[in-house]
Short mmCIF file of C-alpha atoms in Angstrom, two decimals:
data_model
loop_
_atom_site.label_atom_id
_atom_site.label_comp_id
_atom_site.label_asym_id
_atom_site.label_seq_id
_atom_site.Cartn_x
_atom_site.Cartn_y
_atom_site.Cartn_z
CA MET A 303 -30.37 13.77 -80.73
CA ARG A 304 -28.08 14.02 -83.68
CA PRO A 305 -29.30 13.87 -87.26
CA GLY A 306 -30.22 10.31 -88.12
CA GLY A 307 -31.74 9.65 -84.68
CA GLN A 308 -28.48 8.89 -82.85
CA PRO A 309 -28.18 10.34 -79.34
CA ASN A 310 -25.28 12.65 -78.52
CA MET A 311 -23.12 10.41 -76.29
CA GLN A 312 -21.41 13.32 -74.56
CA GLN A 313 -24.76 14.82 -73.65
CA LEU A 314 -26.03 11.42 -72.47
CA MET A 315 -22.96 10.98 -70.26
CA LYS A 316 -23.47 14.41 -68.69
CA GLN A 317 -27.12 13.62 -68.00
CA ALA A 318 -26.18 10.23 -66.54
CA GLN A 319 -23.61 11.81 -64.22
CA LYS A 320 -26.10 14.44 -63.12
CA MET A 321 -28.72 11.77 -62.40
CA GLN A 322 -26.16 9.66 -60.54
CA ALA A 323 -25.40 12.63 -58.26
CA GLN A 324 -29.13 13.27 -57.75
CA LEU A 325 -29.68 9.59 -56.95
CA ALA A 326 -26.88 9.60 -54.37
CA SER A 327 -28.35 12.72 -52.80
CA ALA A 328 -31.84 11.19 -52.66
CA GLN A 329 -30.47 7.97 -51.13
CA ALA A 330 -28.61 9.96 -48.46
CA ALA A 331 -31.77 11.92 -47.67
CA LEU A 332 -33.71 8.66 -47.32
CA ALA A 333 -31.09 7.20 -44.99
CA GLU A 334 -31.29 10.28 -42.75
CA ALA A 335 -35.08 10.57 -42.74
CA GLU A 336 -37.13 8.86 -40.06
CA VAL A 337 -40.67 7.61 -40.47
CA THR A 338 -43.12 6.41 -37.85
CA GLY A 339 -45.74 3.70 -38.11
CA THR A 340 -48.49 3.39 -35.54
CA ALA A 341 -51.27 1.00 -34.64
CA GLY A 342 -54.05 0.88 -32.10
CA GLY A 343 -54.39 4.64 -31.94
CA GLY A 344 -50.75 5.03 -30.96
CA LEU A 345 -50.53 2.08 -28.57
CA VAL A 346 -47.69 0.69 -30.68
CA THR A 347 -45.22 2.91 -32.54
CA VAL A 348 -42.42 1.74 -34.84
CA LYS A 349 -39.63 4.01 -36.07
CA MET A 350 -37.65 3.29 -39.24
CA THR A 351 -35.27 5.21 -41.46
CA GLY A 352 -36.40 6.18 -44.93
CA SER A 353 -34.18 3.40 -46.24
CA GLY A 354 -36.11 0.81 -44.19
CA GLU A 355 -33.71 0.32 -41.27
CA PHE A 356 -35.52 -0.44 -37.99
CA ARG A 357 -34.80 2.16 -35.31
CA GLY A 358 -37.11 1.34 -32.44
CA ILE A 359 -40.46 0.32 -31.09
CA SER A 360 -42.61 1.78 -28.34
CA ILE A 361 -45.44 -0.18 -26.72
CA ASP A 362 -47.86 1.57 -24.40
CA PRO A 363 -48.36 -0.52 -21.23
CA LYS A 364 -52.12 -0.39 -21.88
CA ALA A 365 -51.52 -2.63 -24.91
CA VAL A 366 -49.97 -5.37 -22.77
CA ASP A 367 -52.49 -7.96 -21.63
CA PRO A 368 -50.90 -11.29 -20.62
CA ASP A 369 -54.21 -13.00 -21.41
CA ASP A 370 -54.33 -11.54 -24.93
CA VAL A 371 -50.87 -11.65 -26.46
CA GLU A 372 -52.34 -12.14 -29.93
CA THR A 373 -53.77 -8.61 -29.99
CA LEU A 374 -50.38 -7.14 -29.08
CA GLU A 375 -48.76 -9.21 -31.82
CA ASP A 376 -51.33 -7.87 -34.30
CA LEU A 377 -50.66 -4.31 -33.19
CA VAL A 378 -46.90 -4.73 -33.59
CA SER A 379 -47.38 -6.25 -37.04
CA ALA A 380 -49.75 -3.44 -38.07
CA ALA A 381 -47.31 -0.77 -36.84
CA PHE A 382 -44.47 -2.33 -38.87
CA THR A 383 -46.72 -2.49 -41.93
CA ASN A 384 -47.68 1.15 -41.45
CA ALA A 385 -44.03 2.18 -41.09
CA ALA A 386 -43.10 0.22 -44.23
CA ASP A 387 -45.88 2.02 -46.12
CA GLU A 388 -44.45 5.34 -44.96
CA VAL A 389 -41.00 4.28 -46.19
CA ARG A 390 -42.50 3.38 -49.57
CA LYS A 391 -44.27 6.76 -49.83
CA LEU A 392 -41.11 8.64 -48.88
CA THR A 393 -39.08 6.62 -51.40
CA GLU A 394 -41.55 7.39 -54.15
CA GLN A 395 -41.45 11.07 -53.21
CA LYS A 396 -37.63 11.23 -53.25
CA MET A 397 -36.93 8.84 -56.13
CA GLY A 398 -39.98 9.43 -58.33
CA PRO A 399 -38.64 12.56 -60.00
CA LEU A 400 -35.40 10.73 -60.80
CA SER A 401 -37.09 7.80 -62.51
CA ALA A 402 -39.26 10.22 -64.49
CA GLY A 403 -36.08 11.86 -65.78
CA LEU A 404 -34.81 8.63 -67.33
CA GLY A 405 -37.16 9.03 -70.27
CA GLY A 406 -35.50 12.32 -71.18
CA MET A 407 -32.13 10.68 -71.77
CA GLY A 408 -33.15 9.00 -75.00
CA LEU A 409 -33.39 5.67 -73.20
CA PRO A 410 -36.24 3.30 -74.04
CA PHE A 411 -37.98 3.29 -70.62
#
């Protein structure tokens, strides 16, 4: 900060550009990463990218019971929820350090 409490704009711009590059790098890493969600002890597996894009699902034939479709539906839903939780954790891991750095730029958050 300059005397009088005013931030140095040139320094702020450099920090903003650096953070923008770090953000782009983190987003690219998320897009390339793959997470897996499972349910039923691995009977249903869902794969997603770190950015939340669905990649595939695997259902063990043992999970398929024509007389109990509801259980399979629950397993699929649970596997998607688990995969989404993994995406959230990965996002926090990759993006967390960047959001923590915003406070160091003299910005009010």
